[in-house]
Short mmCIF file of C-alpha atoms in Angstrom, two decimals:
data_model
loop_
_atom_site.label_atom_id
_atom_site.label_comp_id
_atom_site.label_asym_id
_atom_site.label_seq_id
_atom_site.Cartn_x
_atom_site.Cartn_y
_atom_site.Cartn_z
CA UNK A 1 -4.05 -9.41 -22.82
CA UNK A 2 -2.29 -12.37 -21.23
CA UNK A 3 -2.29 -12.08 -17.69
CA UNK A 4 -0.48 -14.49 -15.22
CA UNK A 5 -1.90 -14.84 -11.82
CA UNK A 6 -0.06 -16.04 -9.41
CA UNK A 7 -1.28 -16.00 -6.06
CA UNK A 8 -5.08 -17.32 -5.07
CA UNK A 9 -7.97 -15.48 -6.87
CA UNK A 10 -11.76 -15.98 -6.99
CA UNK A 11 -13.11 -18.70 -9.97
CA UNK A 12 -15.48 -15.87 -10.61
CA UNK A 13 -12.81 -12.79 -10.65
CA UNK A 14 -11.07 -15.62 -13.55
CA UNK A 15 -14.46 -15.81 -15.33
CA UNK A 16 -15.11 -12.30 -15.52
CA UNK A 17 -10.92 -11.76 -17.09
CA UNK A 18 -11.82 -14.53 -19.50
CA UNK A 19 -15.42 -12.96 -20.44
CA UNK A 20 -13.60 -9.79 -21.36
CA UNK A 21 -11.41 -12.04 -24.03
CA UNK A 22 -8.04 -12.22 -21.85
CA UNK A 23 -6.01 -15.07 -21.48
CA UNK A 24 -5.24 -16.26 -18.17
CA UNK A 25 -2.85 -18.16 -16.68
CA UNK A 26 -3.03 -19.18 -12.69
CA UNK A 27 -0.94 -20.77 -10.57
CA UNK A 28 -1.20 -19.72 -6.92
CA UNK A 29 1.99 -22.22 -5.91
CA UNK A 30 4.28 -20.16 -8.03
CA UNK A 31 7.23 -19.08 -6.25
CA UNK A 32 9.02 -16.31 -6.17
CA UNK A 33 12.37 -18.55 -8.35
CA UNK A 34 9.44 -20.15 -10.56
CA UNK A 35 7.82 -16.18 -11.30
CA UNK A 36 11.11 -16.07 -13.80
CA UNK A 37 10.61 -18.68 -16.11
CA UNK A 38 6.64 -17.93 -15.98
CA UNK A 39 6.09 -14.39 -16.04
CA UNK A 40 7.74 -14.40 -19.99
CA UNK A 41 5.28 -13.57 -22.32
CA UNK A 42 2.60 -12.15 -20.09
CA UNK A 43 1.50 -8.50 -19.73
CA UNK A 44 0.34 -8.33 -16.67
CA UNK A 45 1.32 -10.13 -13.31
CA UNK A 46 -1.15 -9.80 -10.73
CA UNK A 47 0.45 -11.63 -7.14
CA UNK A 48 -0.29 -11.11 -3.13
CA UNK A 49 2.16 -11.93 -1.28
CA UNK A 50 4.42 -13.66 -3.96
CA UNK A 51 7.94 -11.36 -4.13
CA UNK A 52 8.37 -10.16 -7.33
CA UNK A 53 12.06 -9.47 -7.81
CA UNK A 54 14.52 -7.95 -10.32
CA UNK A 55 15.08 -10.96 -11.63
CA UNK A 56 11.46 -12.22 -12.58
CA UNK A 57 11.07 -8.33 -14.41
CA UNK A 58 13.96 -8.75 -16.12
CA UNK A 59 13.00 -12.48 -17.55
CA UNK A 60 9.47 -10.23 -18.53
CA UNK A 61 10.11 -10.05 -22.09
CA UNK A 62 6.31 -8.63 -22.89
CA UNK A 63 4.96 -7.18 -19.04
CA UNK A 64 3.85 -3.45 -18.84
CA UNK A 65 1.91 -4.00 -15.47
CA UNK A 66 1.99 -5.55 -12.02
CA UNK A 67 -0.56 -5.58 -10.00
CA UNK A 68 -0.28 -6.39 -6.11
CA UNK A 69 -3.53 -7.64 -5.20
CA UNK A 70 -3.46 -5.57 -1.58
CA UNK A 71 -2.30 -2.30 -0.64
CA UNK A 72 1.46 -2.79 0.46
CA UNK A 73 4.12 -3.10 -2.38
CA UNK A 74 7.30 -3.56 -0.57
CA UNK A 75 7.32 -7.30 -1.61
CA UNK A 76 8.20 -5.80 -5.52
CA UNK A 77 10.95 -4.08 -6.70
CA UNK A 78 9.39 -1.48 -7.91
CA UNK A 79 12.63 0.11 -8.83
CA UNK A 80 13.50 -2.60 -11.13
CA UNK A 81 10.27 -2.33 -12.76
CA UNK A 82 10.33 1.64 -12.82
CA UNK A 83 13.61 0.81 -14.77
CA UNK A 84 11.94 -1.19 -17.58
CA UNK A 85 8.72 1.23 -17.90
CA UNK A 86 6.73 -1.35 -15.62
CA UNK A 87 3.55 0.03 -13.66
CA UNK A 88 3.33 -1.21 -10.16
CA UNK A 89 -0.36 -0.77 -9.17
CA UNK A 90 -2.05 -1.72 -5.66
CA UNK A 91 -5.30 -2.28 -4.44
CA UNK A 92 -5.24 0.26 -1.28
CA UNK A 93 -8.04 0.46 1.13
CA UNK A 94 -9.91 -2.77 0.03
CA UNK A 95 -8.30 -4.95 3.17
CA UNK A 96 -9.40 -2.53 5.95
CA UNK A 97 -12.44 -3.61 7.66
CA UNK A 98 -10.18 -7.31 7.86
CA UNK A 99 -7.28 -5.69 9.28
CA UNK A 100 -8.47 -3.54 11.53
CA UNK A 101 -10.96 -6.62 12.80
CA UNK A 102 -7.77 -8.42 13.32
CA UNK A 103 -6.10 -5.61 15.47
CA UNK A 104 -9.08 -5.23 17.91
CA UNK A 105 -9.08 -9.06 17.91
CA UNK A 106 -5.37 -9.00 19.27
CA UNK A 107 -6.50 -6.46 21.64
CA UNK A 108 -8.92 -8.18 23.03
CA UNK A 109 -7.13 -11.30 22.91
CA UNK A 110 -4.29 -9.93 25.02
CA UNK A 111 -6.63 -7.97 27.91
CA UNK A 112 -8.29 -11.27 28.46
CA UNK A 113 -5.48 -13.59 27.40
CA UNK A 114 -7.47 -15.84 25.01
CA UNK A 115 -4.81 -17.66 23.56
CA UNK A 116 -3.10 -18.91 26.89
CA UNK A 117 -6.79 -19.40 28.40
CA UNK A 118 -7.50 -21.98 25.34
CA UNK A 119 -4.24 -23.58 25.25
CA UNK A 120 -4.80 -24.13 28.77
CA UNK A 121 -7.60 -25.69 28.88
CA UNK A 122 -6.64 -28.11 25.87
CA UNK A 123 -4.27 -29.08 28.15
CA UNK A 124 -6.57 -30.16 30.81
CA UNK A 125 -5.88 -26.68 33.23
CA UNK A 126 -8.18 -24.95 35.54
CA UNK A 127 -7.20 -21.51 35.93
CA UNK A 128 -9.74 -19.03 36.60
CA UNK A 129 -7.65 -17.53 39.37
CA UNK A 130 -4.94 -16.54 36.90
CA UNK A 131 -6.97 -15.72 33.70
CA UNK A 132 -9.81 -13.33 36.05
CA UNK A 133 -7.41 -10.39 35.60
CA UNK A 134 -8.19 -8.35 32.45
CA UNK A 135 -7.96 -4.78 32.98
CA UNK A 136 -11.26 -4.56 30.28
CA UNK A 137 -11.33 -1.97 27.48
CA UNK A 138 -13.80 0.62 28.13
CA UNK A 139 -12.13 4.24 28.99
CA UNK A 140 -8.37 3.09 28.15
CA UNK A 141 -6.38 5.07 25.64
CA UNK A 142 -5.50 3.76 22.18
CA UNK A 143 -2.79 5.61 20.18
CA UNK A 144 -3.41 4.97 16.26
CA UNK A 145 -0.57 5.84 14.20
CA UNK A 146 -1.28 5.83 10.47
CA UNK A 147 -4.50 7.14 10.16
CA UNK A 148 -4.99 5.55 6.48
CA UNK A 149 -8.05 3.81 5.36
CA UNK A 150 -6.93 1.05 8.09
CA UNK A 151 -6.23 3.31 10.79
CA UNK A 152 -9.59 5.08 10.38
CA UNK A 153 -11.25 1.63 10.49
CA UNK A 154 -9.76 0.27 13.94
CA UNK A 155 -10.35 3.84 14.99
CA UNK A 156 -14.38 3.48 14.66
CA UNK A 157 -14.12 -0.08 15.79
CA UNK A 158 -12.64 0.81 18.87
CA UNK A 159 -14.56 3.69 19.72
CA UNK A 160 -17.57 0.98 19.49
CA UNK A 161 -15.63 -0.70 22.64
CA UNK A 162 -15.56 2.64 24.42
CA UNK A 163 -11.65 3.64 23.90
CA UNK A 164 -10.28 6.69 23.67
CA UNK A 165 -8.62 7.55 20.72
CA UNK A 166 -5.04 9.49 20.14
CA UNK A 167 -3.18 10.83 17.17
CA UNK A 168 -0.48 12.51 16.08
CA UNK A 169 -1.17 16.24 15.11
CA UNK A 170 -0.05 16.89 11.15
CA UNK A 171 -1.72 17.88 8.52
CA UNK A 172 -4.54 15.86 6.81
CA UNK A 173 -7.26 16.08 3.77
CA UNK A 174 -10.19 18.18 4.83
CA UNK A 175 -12.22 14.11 4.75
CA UNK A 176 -9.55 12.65 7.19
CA UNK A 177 -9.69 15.00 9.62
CA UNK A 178 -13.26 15.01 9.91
CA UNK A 179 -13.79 11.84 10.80
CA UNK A 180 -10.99 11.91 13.61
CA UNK A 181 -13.02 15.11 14.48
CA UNK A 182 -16.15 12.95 14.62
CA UNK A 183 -14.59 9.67 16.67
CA UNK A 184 -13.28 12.60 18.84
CA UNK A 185 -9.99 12.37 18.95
CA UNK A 186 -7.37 13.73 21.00
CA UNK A 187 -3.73 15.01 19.32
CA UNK A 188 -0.32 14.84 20.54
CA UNK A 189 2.55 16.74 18.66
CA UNK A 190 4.91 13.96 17.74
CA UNK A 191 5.02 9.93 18.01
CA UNK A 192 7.06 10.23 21.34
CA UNK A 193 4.37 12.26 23.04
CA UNK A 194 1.63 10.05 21.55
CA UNK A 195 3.35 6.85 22.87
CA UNK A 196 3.96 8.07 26.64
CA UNK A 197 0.47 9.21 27.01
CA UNK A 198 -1.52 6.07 25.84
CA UNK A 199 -2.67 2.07 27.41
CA UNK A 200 -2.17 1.06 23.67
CA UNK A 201 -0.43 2.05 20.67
CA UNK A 202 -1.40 0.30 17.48
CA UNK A 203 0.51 0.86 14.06
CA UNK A 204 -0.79 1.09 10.65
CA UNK A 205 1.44 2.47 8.05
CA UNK A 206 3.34 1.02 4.75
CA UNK A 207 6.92 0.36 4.47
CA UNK A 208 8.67 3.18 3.65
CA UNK A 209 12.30 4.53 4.44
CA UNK A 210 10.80 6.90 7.09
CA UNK A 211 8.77 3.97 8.86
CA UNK A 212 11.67 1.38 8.78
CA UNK A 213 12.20 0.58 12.55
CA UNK A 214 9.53 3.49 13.73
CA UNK A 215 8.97 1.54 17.06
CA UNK A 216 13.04 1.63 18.36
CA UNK A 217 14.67 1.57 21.79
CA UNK A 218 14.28 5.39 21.71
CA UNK A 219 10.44 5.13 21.50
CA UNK A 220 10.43 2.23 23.55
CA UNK A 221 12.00 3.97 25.97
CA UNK A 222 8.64 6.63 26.48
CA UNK A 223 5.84 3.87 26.75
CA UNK A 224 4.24 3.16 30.20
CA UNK A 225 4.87 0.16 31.90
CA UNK A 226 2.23 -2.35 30.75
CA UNK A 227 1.71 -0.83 27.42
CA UNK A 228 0.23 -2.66 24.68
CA UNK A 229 1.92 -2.81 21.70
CA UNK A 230 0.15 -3.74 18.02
CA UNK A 231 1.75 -3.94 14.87
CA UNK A 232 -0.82 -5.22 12.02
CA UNK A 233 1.03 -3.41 9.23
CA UNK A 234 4.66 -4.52 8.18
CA UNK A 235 7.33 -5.94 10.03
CA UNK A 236 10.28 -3.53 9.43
CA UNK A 237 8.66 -0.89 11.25
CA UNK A 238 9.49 -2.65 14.40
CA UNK A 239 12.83 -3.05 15.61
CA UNK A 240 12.57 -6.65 16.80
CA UNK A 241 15.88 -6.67 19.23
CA UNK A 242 15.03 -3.34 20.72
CA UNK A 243 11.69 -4.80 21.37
CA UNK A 244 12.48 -8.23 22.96
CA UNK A 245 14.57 -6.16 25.37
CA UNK A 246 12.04 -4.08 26.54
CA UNK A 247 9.36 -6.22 26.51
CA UNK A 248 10.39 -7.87 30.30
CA UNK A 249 12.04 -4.79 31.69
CA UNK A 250 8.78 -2.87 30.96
CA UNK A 251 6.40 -5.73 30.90
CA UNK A 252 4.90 -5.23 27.98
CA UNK A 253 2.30 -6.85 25.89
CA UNK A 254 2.92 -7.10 22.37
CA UNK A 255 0.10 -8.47 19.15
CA UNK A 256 1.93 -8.58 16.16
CA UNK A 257 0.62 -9.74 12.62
CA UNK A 258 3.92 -9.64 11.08
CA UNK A 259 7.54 -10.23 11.47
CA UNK A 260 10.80 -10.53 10.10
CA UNK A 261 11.86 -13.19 8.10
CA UNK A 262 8.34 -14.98 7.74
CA UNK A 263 7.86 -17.74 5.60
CA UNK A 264 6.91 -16.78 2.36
CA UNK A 265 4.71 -19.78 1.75
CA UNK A 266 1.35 -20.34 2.71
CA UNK A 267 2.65 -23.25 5.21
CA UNK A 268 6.04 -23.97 6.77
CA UNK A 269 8.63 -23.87 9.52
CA UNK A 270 9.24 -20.48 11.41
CA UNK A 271 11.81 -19.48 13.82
CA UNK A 272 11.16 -16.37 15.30
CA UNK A 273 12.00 -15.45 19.04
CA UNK A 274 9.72 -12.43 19.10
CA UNK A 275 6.76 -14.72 18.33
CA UNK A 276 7.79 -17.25 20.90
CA UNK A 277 8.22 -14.99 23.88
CA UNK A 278 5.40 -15.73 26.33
CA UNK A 279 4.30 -12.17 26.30
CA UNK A 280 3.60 -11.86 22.65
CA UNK A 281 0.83 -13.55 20.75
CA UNK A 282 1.86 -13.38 16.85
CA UNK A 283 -1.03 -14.56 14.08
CA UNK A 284 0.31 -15.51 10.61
CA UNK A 285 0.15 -12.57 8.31
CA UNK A 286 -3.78 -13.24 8.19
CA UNK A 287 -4.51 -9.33 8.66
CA UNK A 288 -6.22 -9.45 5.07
CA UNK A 289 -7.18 -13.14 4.59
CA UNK A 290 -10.67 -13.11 5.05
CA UNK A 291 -13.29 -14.43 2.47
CA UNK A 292 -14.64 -10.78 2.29
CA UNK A 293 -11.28 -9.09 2.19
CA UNK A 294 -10.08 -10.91 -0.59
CA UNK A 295 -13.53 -10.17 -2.83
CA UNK A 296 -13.06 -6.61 -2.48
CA UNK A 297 -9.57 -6.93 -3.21
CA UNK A 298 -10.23 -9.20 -6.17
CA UNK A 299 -12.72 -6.19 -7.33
CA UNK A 300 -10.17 -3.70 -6.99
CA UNK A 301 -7.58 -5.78 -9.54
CA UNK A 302 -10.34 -6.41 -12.11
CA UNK A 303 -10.77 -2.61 -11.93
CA UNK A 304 -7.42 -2.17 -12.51
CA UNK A 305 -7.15 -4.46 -15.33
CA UNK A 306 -10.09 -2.94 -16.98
CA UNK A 307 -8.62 0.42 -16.84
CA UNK A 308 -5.51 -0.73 -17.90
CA UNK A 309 -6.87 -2.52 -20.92
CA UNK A 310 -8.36 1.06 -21.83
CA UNK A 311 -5.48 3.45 -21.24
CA UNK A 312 -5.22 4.46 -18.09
CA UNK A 313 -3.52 3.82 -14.95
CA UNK A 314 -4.94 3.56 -11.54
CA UNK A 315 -3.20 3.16 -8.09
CA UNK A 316 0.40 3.33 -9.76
CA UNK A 317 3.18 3.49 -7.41
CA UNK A 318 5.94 3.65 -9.04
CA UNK A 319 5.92 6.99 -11.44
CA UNK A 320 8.02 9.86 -10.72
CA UNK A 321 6.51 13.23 -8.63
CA UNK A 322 6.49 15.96 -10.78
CA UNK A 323 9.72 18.15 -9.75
CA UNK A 324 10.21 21.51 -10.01
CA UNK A 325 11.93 22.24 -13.17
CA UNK A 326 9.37 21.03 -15.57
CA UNK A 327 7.62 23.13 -17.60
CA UNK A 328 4.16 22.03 -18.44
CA UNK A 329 2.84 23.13 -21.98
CA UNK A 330 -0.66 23.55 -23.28
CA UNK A 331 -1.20 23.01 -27.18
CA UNK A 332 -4.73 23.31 -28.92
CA UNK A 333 -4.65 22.22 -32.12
CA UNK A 334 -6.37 20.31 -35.19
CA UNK A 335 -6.98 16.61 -34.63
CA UNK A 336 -4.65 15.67 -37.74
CA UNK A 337 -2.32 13.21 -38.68
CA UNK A 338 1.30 14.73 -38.50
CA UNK A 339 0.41 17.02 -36.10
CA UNK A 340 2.08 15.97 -32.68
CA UNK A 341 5.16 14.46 -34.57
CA UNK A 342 5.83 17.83 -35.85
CA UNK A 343 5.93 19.20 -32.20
CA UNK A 344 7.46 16.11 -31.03
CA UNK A 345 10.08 17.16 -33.71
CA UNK A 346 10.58 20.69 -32.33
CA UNK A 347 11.06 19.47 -28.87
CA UNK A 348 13.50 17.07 -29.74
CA UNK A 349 15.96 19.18 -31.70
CA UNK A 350 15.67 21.62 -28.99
CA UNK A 351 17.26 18.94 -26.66
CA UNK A 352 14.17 18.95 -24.28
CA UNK A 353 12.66 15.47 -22.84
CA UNK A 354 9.28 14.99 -22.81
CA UNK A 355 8.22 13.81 -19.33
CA UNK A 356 4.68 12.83 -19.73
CA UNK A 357 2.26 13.60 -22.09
CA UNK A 358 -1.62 13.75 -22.79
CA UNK A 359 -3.79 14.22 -25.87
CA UNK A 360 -7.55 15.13 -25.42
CA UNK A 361 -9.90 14.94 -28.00
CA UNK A 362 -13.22 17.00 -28.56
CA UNK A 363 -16.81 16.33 -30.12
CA UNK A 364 -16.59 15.45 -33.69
CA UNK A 365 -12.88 14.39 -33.50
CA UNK A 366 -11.51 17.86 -35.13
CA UNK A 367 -9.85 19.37 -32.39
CA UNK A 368 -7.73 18.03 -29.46
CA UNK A 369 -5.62 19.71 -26.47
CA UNK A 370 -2.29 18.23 -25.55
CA UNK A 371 -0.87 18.43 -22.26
CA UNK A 372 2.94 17.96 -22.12
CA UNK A 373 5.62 17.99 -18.94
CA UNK A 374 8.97 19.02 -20.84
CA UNK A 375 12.11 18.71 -19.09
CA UNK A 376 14.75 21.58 -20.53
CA UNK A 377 14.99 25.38 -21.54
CA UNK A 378 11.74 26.16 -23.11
CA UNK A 379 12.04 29.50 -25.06
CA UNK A 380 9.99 31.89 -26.19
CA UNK A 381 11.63 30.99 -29.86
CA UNK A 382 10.37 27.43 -29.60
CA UNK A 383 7.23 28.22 -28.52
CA UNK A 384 6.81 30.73 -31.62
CA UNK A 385 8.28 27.76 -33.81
CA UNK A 386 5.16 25.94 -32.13
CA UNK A 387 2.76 28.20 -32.50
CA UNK A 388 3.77 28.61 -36.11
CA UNK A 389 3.50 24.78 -37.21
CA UNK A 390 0.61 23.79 -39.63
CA UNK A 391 -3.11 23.05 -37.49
CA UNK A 392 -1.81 24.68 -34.59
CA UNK A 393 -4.20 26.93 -32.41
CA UNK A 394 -2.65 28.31 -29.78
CA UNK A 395 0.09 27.21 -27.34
CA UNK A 396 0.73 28.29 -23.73
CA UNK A 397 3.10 27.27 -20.62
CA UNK A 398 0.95 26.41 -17.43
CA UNK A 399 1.03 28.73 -14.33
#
């Protein structure tokens, strides 16, 4: 496959792509304008932080994948490439550990005042009197919502510094809750709740409709004086005016990772008021930029490419949920040539779309099962006509 990489990868993440007989091209300066004359006759873009828009997929005369090397997708318009039968795949999970060391680092960095201590001192000021008033750590309350693979990893981390940990209640996989059962967590019924009743409240969850602007006046309005506020995940779930104006009136503390209208180059000029307020100490969208962060994350695309080279998909984020009125069918058959197009055939003339599909072959390559998700009025006449057709064993419609 050719494969354009256009963010920063590992020499030896290349070597390995160009072992397995791929041809690459990298560029980690590409831009987001320069992705649409480059991406043409690739078939899979792999990028970080580099938007991909609807431009650069429509310029992608030959791409079937794109991988975002990192778990959030919101920089690709994954509509646009949903459109033109282009997977979006991530790399969830891999970034973690870095994140979450990140959000205890901001944290600690605000209890103590680090940054203002050093800058201080660069500037040739003694002030123990004002810096010797950290309230410390041990037996304050941290609120964690998101309790993803990042979540759960500044949960343990902070437990290690002897806080106690809160959550929302909802439901979670059986693994999930186990480990919140384990770090011994305490659950509140809803976000509001959770945010009045905790010394910190850090947030750690992708960029969805439902999280756009998830910290607002009206949550804002619940914290406790003093509260520390964290945002390591993405910028829209904070609503940056409601929070300048609370910050002072409920002298707040506020570590933020992200924010609106960053830079989308490595270097450059910002202008951002939240991150200039005295109150807030902002880092430079570095959550996942650590040397072992962006190994495991290079792991997790070769993974991806490798699967994708052999026919399947993995992480893909931009298929459509099964909905209700499909019909899922169940055909054993011969492993012949003809075979499928003659059902194909039947379900076409019947005016029924065929959603996804799967083919399954057994020992000795003379039988197979397909699997098929048919959208339409499946009768009991077509599946007769089905069951009818030449090396045909059996068909049945799924429970």
């Amino acid at each position: 496959m050719r494969i354009l990489i256009a963010d920063k990868f590992p020499e030896s993440g290349l070597d390995y792509l160009r072992s397995e007989g791929h041809e690459i091209t990298f560029d980690p300066a590409l831009t987001a304008l320069d992705l649409v004359g480059a991406v043409p006759g690739h078939d899979v873009l792999v990028v970080r932080s580099t938007k991909v828009t609807a431009e650069v997929i429509e310029a992608a005369d030959s791409l079937s994948l794109i991988i975002r090397a990192g778990a959030g997708t919101n920089t690709i318009d994954k509509q646009a490439a949903a459109a033109r039968a282009v997977h979006v795949s991530n790399v969830p999970g891999r970034n973690a550990v870095a994140v979450a060391e990140l959000t205890l680092g901001l944290i600690l960095a605000i209890d103590r005042r680090i940054p203002d201590n050093v800058s201080d001192m660069r500037a040739q000021q003694w002030n123990k009197a004002g810096y010797s008033k950290g309230s410390g750590l041990m037996g304050r309350s941290l609120g964690v919502v998101g309790m993803g693979a990042i979540g759960l990893a500044v949960a343990a981390r902070a437990a290690a510094f002897g806080l106690q940990l809160h959550a929302i209640d909802k439901g979670r996989d059986a693994v999930t809750a186990e480990q919140m059962d384990a770090l011994g967590f305490e659950l509140h019924p809803d976000l509001p709740t959770l945010a009045a009743s905790v010394d910190i409240l850090s947030f750690h969850v992708p960029a969805t409709p439902d999280t756009r602007h998830l910290l607002d006046a009206a949550l804002l309005s619940v914290v406790r004086p003093g509260t520390v506020l964290i945002n390591t995940s993405r910028a829209d779930v904070v609503d940056e005016q409601a929070l300048l104006a609370a910050i002072d009136e409920q002298d707040l503390w506020v570590g933020v990772d992200v924010m609106m209208d960053e830079p989308s180059s490595g270097t450059g000029e910002v202008s951002s008021t939240l991150a200039q307020h005295p109150r807030v100490y902002a880092t430079h969208h570095i959550g996942a930029s650590t040397a072992q962060a962006q190994a495991a994350v290079a792991a997790g695309v070769l993974e991806v490419v490798d699967a994708f080279d052999s026919g399947t998909i993995l992480n893909c984020v931009n298929l459509q949920p099964r909905v209700p009125d499909i019909t899922t069918i169940t055909v054993r058959h011969r492993d012949r040539v003809g075979v499928l197009a003659n059902l194909l055939t039947l379900i076409r003339d019947a005016d029924i779309n065929v959603k996804t599909m799967s083919n399954l072959v057994f020992q000795g390559q003379e039988a197979a099962t397909a699997t098929l998700d048919l959208k339409g009025s499946v009768t009991e006449e077509l599946l007769g006509q089905m069951r009818e057709l030449p090396n045909v064993f059996h068909v049945r419609i799924n429970a």
